[in-house]
Coordinates of C-alpha atoms and ligand atoms in Angstrom, one line a residue:
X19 CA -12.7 -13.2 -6.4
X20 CA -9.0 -13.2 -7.8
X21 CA -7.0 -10.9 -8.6
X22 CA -4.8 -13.2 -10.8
X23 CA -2.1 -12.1 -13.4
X24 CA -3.6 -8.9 -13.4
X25 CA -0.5 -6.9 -14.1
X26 CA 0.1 -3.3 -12.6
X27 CA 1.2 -2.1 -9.3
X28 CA 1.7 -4.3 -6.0
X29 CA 1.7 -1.8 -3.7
X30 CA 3.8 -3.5 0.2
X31 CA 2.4 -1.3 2.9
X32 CA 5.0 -1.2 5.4
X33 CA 2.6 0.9 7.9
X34 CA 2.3 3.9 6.5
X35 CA -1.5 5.9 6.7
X36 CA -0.8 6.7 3.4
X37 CA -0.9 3.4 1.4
X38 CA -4.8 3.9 0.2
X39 CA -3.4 6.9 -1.2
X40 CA -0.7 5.7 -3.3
X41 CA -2.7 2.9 -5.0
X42 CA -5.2 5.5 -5.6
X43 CA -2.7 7.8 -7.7
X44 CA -2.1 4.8 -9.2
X45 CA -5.7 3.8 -10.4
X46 CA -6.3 7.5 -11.6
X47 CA -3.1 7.2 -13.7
X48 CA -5.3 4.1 -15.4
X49 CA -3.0 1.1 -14.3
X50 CA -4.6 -1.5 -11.8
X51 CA -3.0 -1.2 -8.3
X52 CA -3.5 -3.6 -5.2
X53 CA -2.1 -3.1 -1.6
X54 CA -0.5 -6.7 0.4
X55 CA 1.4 -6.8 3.9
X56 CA 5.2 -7.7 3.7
X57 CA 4.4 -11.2 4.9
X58 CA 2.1 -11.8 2.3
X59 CA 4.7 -10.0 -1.1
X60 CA 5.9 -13.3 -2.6
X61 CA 2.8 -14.9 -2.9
X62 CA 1.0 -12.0 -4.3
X63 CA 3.8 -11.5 -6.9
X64 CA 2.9 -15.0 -8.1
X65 CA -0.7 -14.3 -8.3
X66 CA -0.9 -10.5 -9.4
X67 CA 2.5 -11.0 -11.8
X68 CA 2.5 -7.2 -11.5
X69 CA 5.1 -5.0 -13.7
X70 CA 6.1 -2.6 -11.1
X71 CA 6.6 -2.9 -6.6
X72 CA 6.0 -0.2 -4.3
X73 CA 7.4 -0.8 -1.2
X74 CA 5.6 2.2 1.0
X75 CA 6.7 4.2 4.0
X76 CA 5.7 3.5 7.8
X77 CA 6.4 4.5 11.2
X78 CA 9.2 2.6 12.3
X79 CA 13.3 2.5 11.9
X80 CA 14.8 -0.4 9.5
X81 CA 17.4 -0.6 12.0
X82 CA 15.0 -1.6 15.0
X83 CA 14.8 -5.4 15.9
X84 CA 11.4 -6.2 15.1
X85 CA 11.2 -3.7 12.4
X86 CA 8.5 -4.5 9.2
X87 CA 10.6 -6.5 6.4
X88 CA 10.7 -8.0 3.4
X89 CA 11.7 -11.0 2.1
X90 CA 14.8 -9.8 -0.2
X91 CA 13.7 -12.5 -2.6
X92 CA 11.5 -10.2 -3.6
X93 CA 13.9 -7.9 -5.2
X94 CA 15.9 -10.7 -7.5
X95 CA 12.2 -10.8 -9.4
X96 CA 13.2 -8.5 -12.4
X97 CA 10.4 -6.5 -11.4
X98 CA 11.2 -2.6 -11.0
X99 CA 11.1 -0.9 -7.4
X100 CA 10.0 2.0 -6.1
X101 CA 10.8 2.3 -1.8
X102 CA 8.7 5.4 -0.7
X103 CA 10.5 6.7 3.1
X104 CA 10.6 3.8 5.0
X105 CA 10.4 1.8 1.4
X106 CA 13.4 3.8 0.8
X107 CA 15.1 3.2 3.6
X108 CA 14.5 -0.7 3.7
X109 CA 15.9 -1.3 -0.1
X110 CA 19.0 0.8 1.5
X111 CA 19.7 -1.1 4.0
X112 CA 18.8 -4.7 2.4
X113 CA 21.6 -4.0 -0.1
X114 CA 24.3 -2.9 2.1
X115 CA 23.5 1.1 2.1
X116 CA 22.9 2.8 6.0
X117 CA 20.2 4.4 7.5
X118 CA 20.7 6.7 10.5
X119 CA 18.6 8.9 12.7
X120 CA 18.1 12.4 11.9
X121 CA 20.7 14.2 13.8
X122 CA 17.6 17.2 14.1
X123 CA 14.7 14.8 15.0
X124 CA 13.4 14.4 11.3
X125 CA 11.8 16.7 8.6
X126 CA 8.1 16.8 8.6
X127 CA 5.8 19.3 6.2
X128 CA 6.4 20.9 3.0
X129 CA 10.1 21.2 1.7
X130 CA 12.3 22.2 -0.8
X131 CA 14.1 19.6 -3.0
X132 CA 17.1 20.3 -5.2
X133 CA 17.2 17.9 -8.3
X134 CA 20.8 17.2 -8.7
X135 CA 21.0 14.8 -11.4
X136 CA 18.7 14.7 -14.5
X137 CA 16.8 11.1 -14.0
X138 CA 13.4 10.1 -16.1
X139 CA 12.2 9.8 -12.6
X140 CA 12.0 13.8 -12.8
X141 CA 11.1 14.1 -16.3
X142 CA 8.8 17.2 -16.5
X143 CA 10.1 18.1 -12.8
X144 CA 11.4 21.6 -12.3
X145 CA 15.3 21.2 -10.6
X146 CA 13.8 23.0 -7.1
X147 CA 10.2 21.6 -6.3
X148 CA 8.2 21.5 -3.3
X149 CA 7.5 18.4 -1.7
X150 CA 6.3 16.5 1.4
X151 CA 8.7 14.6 4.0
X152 CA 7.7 13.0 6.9
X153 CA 10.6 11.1 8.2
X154 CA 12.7 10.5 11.4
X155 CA 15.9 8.5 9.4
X156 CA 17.3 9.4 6.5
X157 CA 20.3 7.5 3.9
X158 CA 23.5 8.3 5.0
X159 CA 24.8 6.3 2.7
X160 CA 23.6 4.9 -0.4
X161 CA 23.3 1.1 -1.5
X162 CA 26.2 0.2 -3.9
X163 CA 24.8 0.4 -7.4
X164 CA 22.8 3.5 -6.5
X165 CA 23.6 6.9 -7.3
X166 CA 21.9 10.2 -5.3
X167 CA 19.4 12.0 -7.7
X168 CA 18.1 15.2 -5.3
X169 CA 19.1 16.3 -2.0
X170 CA 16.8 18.6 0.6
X171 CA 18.6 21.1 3.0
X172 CA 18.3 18.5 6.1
X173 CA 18.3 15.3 4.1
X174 CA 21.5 15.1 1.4
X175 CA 20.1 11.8 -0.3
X176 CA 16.4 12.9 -1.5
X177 CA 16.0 10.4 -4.1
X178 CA 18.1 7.5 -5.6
X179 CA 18.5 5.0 -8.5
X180 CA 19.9 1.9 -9.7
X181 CA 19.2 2.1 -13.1
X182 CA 21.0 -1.3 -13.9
X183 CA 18.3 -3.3 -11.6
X184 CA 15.5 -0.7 -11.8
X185 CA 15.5 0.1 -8.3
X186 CA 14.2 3.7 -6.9
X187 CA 13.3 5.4 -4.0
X188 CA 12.4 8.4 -2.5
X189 CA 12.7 9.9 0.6
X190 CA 9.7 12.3 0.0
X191 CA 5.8 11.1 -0.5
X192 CA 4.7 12.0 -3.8
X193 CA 1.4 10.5 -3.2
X194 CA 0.5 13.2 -1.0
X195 CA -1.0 16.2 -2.7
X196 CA 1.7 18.5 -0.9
X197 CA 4.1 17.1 -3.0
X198 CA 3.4 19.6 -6.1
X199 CA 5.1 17.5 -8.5
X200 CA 4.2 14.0 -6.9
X201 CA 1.9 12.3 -9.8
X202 CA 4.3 13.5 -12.4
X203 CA 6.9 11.6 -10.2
X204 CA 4.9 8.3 -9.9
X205 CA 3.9 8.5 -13.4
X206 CA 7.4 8.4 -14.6
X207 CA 8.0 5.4 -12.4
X208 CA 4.7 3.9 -13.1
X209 CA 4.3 4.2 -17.0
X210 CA 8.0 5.6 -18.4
X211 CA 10.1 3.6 -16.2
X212 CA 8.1 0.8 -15.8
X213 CA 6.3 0.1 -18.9
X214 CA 2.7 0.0 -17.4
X215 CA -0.1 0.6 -20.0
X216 CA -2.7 3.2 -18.6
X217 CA -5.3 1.1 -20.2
X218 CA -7.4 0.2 -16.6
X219 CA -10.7 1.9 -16.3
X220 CA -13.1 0.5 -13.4
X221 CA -15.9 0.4 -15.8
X222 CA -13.8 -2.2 -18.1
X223 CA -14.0 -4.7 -15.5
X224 CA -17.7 -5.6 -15.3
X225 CA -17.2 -8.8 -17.5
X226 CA -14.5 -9.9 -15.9
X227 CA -16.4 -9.1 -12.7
X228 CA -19.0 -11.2 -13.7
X229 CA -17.4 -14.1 -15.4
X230 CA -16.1 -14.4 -12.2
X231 CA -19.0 -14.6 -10.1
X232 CA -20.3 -17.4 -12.4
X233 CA -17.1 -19.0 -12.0
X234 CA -17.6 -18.7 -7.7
X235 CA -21.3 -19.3 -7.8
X236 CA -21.9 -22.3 -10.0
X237 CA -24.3 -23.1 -12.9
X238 CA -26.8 -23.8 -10.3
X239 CA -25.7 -22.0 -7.0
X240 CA -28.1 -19.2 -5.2
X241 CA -27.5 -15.5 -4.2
X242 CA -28.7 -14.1 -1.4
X243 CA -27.8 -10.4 -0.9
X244 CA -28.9 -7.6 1.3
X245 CA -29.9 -4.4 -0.8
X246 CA -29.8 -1.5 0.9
X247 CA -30.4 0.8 -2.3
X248 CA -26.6 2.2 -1.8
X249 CA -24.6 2.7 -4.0
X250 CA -22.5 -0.6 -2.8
X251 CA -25.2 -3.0 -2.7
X252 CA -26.7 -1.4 -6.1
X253 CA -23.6 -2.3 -8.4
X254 CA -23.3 -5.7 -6.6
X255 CA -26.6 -6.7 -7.1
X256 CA -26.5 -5.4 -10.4
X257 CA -23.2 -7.7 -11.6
X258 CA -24.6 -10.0 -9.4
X259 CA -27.7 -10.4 -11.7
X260 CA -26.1 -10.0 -14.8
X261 CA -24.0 -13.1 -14.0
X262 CA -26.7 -15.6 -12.5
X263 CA -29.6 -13.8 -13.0
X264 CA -32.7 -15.1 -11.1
X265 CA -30.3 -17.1 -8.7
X266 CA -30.0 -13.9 -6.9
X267 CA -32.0 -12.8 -4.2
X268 CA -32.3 -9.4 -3.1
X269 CA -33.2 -8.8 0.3
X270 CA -34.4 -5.3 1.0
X271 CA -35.2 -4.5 4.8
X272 CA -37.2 -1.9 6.0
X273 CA -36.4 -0.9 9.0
X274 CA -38.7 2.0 9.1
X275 CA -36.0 5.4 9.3
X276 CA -35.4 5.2 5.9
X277 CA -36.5 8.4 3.8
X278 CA -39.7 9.3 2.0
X279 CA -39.9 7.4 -1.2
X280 CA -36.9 5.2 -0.9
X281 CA -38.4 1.7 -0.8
X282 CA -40.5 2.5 -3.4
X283 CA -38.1 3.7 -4.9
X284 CA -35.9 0.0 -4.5
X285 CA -38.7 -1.6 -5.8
X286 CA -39.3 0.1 -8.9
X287 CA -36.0 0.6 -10.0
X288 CA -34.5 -3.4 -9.1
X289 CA -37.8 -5.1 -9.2
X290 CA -39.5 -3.4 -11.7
X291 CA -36.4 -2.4 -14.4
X292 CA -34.2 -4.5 -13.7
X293 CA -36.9 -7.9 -13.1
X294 CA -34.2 -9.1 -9.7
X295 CA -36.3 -10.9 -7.1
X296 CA -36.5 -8.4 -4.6
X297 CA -38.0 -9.3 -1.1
X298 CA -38.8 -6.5 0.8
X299 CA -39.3 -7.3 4.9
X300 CA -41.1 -4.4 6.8
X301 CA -39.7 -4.3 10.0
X302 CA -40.4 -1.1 11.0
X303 CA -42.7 -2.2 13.8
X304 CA -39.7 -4.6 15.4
X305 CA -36.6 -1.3 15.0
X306 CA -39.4 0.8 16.6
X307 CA -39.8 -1.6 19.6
X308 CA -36.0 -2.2 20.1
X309 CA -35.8 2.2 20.2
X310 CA -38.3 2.7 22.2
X311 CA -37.2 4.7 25.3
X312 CA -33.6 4.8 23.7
X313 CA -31.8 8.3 23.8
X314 CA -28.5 7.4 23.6
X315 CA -26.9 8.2 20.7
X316 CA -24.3 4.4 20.7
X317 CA -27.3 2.5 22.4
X318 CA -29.9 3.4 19.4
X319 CA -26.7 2.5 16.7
X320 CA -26.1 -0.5 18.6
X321 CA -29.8 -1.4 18.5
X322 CA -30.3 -1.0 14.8
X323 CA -27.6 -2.8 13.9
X324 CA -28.1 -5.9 15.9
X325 CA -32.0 -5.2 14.9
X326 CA -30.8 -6.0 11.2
X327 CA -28.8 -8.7 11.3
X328 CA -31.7 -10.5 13.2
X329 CA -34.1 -9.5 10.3
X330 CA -31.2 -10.4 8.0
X331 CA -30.4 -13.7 8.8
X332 CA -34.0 -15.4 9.6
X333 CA -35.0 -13.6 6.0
X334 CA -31.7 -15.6 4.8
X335 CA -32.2 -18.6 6.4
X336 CA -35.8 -18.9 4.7
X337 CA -33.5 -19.1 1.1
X338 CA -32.8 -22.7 1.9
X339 CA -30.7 -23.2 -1.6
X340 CA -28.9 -20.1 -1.1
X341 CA -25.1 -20.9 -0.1
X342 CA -24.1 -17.8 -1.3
X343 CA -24.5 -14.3 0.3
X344 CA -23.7 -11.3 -1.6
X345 CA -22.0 -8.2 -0.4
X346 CA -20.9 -4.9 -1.6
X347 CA -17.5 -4.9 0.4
X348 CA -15.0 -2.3 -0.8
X349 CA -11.4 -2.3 -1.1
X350 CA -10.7 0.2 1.7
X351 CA -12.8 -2.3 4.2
X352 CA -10.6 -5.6 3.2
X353 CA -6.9 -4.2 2.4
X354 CA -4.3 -6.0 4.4
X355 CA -2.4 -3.5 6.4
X356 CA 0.0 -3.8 9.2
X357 CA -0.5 -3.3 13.0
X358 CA -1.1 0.6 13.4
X359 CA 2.7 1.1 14.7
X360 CA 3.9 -1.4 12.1
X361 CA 4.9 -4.3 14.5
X362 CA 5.6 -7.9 12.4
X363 CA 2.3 -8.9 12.9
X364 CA -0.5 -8.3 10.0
X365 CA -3.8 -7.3 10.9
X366 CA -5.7 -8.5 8.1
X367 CA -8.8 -6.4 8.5
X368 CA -11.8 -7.3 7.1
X369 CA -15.2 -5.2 7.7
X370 CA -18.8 -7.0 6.7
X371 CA -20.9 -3.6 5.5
X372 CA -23.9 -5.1 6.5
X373 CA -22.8 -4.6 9.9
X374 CA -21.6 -7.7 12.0
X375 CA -22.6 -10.2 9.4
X376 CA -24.6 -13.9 10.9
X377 CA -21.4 -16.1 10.2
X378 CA -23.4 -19.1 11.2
X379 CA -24.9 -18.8 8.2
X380 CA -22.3 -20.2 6.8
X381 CA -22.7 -19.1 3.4
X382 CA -19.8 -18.2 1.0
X383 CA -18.9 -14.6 0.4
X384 CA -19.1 -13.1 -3.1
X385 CA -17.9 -9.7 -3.0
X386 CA -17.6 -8.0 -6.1
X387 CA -16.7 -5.3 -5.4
X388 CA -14.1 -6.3 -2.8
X389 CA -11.0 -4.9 -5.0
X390 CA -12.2 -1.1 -5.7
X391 CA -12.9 2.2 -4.3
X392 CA -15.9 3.8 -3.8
X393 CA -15.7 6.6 -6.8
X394 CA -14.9 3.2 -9.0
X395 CA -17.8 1.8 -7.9
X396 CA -20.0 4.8 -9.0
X397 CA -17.5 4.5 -12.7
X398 CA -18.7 0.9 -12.8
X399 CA -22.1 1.5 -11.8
X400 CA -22.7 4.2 -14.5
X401 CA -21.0 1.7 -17.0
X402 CA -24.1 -0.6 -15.8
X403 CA -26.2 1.9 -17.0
X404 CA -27.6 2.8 -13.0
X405 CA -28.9 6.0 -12.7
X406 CA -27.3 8.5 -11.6
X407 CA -30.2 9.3 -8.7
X408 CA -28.7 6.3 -7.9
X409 CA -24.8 6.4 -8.4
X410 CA -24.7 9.7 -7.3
X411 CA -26.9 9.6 -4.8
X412 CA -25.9 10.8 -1.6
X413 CA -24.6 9.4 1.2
X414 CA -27.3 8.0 3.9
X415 CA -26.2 6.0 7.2
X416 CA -26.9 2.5 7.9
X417 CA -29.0 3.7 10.6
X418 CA -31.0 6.1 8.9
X419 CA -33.3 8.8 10.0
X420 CA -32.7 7.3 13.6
X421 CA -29.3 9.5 14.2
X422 CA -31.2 12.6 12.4
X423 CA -34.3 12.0 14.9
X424 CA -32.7 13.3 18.5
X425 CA -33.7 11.8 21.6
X426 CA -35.7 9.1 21.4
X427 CA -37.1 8.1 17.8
X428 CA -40.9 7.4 17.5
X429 CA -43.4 6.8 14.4
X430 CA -45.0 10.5 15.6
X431 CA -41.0 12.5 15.3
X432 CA -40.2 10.3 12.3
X433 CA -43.1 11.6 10.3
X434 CA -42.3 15.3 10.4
X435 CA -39.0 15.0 9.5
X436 CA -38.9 12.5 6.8
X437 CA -41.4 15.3 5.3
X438 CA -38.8 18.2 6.0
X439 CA -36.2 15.7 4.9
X440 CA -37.7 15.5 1.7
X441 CA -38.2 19.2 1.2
X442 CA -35.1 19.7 1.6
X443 CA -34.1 17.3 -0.6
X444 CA -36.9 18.1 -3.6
X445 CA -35.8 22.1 -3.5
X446 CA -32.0 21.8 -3.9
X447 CA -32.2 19.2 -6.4
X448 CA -34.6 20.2 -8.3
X449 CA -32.6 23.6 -9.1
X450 CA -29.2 20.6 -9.7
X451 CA -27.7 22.5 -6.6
X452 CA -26.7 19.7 -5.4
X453 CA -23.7 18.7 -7.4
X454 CA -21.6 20.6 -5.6
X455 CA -22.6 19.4 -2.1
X456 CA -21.9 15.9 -0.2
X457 CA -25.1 15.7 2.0
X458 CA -28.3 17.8 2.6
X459 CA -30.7 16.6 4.9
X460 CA -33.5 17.6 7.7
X461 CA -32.4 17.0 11.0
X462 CA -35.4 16.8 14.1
X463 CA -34.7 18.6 17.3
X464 CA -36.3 17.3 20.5
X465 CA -37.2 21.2 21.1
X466 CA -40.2 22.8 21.2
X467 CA -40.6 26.2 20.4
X468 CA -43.5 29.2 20.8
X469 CA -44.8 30.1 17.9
X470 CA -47.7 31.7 16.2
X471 CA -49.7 30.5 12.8
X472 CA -52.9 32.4 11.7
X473 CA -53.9 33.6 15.2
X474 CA -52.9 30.6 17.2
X475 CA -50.1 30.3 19.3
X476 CA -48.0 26.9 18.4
X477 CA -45.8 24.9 20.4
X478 CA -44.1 22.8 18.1
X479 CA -40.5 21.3 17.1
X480 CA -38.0 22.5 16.0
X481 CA -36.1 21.2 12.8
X482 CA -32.5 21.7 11.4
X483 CA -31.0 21.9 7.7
X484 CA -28.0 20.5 7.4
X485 CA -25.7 21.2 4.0
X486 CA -22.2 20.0 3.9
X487 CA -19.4 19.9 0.9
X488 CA -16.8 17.6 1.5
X489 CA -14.1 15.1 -0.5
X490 CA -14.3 11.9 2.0
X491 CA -16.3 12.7 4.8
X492 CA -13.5 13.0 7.0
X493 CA -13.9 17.0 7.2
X494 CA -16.4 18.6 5.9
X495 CA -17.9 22.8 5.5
X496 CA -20.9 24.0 5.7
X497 CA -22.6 25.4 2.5
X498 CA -25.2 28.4 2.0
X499 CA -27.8 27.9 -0.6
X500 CA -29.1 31.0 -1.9
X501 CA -31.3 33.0 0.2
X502 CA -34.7 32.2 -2.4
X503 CA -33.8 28.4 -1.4
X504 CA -33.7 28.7 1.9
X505 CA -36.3 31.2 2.3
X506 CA -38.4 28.4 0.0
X507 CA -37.3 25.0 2.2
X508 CA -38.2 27.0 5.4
X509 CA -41.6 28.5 4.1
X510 CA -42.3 25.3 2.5
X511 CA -41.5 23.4 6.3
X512 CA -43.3 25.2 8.4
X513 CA -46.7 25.5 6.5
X514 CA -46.4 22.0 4.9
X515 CA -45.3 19.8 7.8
X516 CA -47.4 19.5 11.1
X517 CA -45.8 19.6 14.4
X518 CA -42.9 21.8 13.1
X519 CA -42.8 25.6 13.3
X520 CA -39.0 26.6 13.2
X521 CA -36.4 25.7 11.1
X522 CA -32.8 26.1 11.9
X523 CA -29.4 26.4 9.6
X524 CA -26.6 24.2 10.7
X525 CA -22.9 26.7 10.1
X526 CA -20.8 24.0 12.0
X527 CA -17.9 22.6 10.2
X528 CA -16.5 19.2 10.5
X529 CA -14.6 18.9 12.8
X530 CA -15.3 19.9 15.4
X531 CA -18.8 18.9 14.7
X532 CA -19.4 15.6 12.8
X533 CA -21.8 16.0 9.4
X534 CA -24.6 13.4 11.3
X535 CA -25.9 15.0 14.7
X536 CA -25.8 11.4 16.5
Ligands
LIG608 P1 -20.1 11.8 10.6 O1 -21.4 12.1 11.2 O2 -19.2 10.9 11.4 O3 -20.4 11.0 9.2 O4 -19.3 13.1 10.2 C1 -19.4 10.8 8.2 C2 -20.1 10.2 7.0 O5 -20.5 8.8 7.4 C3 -21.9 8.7 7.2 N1 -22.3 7.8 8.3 C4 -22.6 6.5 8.2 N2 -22.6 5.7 7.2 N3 -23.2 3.9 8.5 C5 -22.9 4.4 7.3 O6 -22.9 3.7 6.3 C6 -23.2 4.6 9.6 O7 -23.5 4.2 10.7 C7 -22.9 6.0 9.5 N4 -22.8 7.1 10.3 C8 -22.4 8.2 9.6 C9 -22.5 10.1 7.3 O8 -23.7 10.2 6.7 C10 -21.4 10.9 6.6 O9 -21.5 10.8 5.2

């Protein structure tokens, strides 16, 4: 798919963890963004034609041998810059300014800045603001052409510009939320300064989307994609369709730990709505086998996923005109981004969501999806017209009930909790608690407990509710319902679902413990 003479940001990642970020401020101010390594600038300034460069921070020193650069070319395009940190200190140095250690090992956290001469870049800015450093160097002295906008108590050159050529930079990040004032600051850059038009909204580019995939696929080529009923592999196979139609294939595989009512729920919705030719491969026998006797949390991961690409691919290789496989790649999977500590070398990373894809199929890739981020994805799909039980839904591993099922999963411990599991699921949705939260689900313990039902004694399993809120996954609290809810999901466990008589709260945060129990 290209991203050709799209306009809007280029975003050079010179190492920094924080490049995802800035391209994201840049999307939600509604201009198009798209990260490349140094090595790669020139060409993508051909392609993209974009009206604005950043040039982003990273962990090295300019002045360092082998440190990530640029070629300076890049600057004689017309095009305005913005060097973020290490950006900063790279447009310094290329045109004849110095950068120099920190005599007091650096400035990390929050800080005050001083604006200290009135620049668009600060329009709407108040003179002192708070904002987030993270550096080792700093300017000593500015690039000629430059003058020194804001100044911090350690760092005297905060923020320059070169008017004349459009060049800027910044010593702090105002990508990072910390930075109180940082989106007014990029928006000045991005739309004042700049000239970029906020007119990009993810759900605007489904035609060009799929234009494109008729362009990549053919007037007679074939589709074959693996639906998981995600939210990825949802939109894909849903621009997918729109652009070939019944030249797409949809392979859904059941691998036996997915939840009550979801491949029914597949079927209806892309087989039944949307008329896409929708193969659906039980497997749950084969996954079983392959678990059998595994307790090992990495062992049963490793299992599944090698399980699926050998379902995948001989379900594949039965599509004998298919040359095509479909994929609901994201952005954050395929951005370019240099070597962790920022050495020369680009690792170009590139993820298959499927899981470890069969490359000797040798089929082409078409990935949608490959240029956006996930909350995008959900835009576009909405813009679709998916549902939102769909493009809302929440988040479910690849490997299913299997890391919710402890110890060693079997058709008998699957049962029970795909029951709780949906419980839990049918009592917090059906009061729309669950807007609020990122993932509420049954977990199985391999536990048994005394307990007593009508005048029996039981010994039975124990199960576990597990409700998180979170923004990315990465941490994550635990939520309380209301005591009628829980009071309801337990009652509703224990004399609904054999071979469970306890149910358990999870209160553990993330981290230290991780929102999935394997
Ligand atoms: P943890 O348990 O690490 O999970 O806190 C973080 C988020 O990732 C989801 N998850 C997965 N998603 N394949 C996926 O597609 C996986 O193997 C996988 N493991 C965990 C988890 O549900 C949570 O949202």
């Amino acid at each position: 798919m290209s991203d050709t003479a799209l306009g809007g940001v280029l975003i050079v990642d010179f190492g920094t963890q924080y490049c995802q970020l800035i391209a994201r401020r840049i999307r939600e101010l509604g201009v198009y963004s798209r990260i490349t390594v140094p090595e790669r600038a020139g060409l993508m300034l051909d392609a993209m034609q974009p009206q604005a460069i950043i040039l982003s921070g990273g962990p090295r020193s300019v002045y360092e041998q082998d440190a990530p650069t640029l070629d300076a070319s890049v600057l004689d395009r017309g095009v305005p810059v913005l060097g973020i940190c290490y950006g900063l200190q790279w447009i310094t140095q290329a045109l004849g300014g110095r950068v120099v250690p920190g005599k007091a090992g650096g400035e990390y956290g929050r800080t005050e800045i001083e604006i200290t001469t009135e620049h668009p870049l600060f329009d709407g800015v108040p003179t002192r603001n708070t904002v987030w450093m993270s550096h080792g160097d700093h300017v000593e002295t500015i690039a000629g052409g430059f003058t020194s906008l804001a100044r911090s108590g350690p760092c005297p050159i905060a923020a320059v510009a070169d008017d004349a050529r459009r060049f800027y930079g910044l010593q702090f990040h105002p990508e990072v939320t910390h930075s109180e004032h940082g989106t007014r600051v990029l928006e000045n850059f991005v739309l004042k300064i700049a000239g970029c038009s906020a007119d990009w909204q993810p759900g605007d580019i489904a035609e060009r989307k799929i234009a494109e995939i008729r362009e990549l696929v053919g007037a007679d080529g074939e589709v074959v994609l693996g639906l998981s009923g995600g939210v990825d592999s949802s939109v894909a196979a849903v621009l997918i369709h729109r652009a070939i139609g019944s030249r797409l294939h949809c392979v859904f595989v059941d691998n036996g730990l997915l939840r009550h009512g979801e491949r029914e729920g597949v079927e209806a919705l892309f087989r039944d709505d949307y008329h896409m030719d929708v193969h659906v491969v039980d497997a749950s026998e084969r996954f079983l086998v392959k678990l059998a006797g595994v307790t090992d949390p990495e062992t049963k991961r490793k299992r599944i996923g090698h399980e699926f690409v050998e379902v995948f691919r001989d379900c594949a290789k039965s599509y004998t005109k298919a040359h095509f496989l479909g994929q609901g790649t994201l952005y954050p999977d395929v951005i370019e981004s240099v070597a962790a500590h920022g050495g020369a070398t680009a690792t170009i990373k590139s993820h298959h969501n499927v899981g470890g894809l069969p490359e000797d199929l040798e089929m082409q890739l078409v990935e949608p999806l490959r240029d956006l981020f996930k909350d995008e994805v959900r835009a576009l799909g909405r813009e679709l017209g998916l549902p939102s039980s769909l493009v809302d839904r929440q988040p479910f591993p690849g490997p299913g009930l299997a890391v919710r099922c402890l110890g060693e999963v079997t058709a008998d411990k699957l049962a029970p909790l795909r029951a709780a599991d949906a419980i839990v699921r049918e009592e917090i949705e059906k009061r729309d608690l669950h807007r609020d939260l990122w993932q509420y689900f049954a977990v199985l313990l391999p536990v048994q407990s005394v307990g007593v039902m009508g005048d029996q004694r039981t010994y039975e399993n124990a199960c576990v509710v597990r409700i998180v809120s979170s923004d990315d996954a990465m941490t994550a609290d635990w939520e309380l319902l209301p005591t009628d809810v829980l009071r309801t999901i337990s009652n509703r466990i224990i004399n609904e679902v054999r071979g469970l008589n306890r149910v358990c709260l999870d209160i553990s945060s993330k981290p230290p413990a991780t929102i999935e129990w394997e």
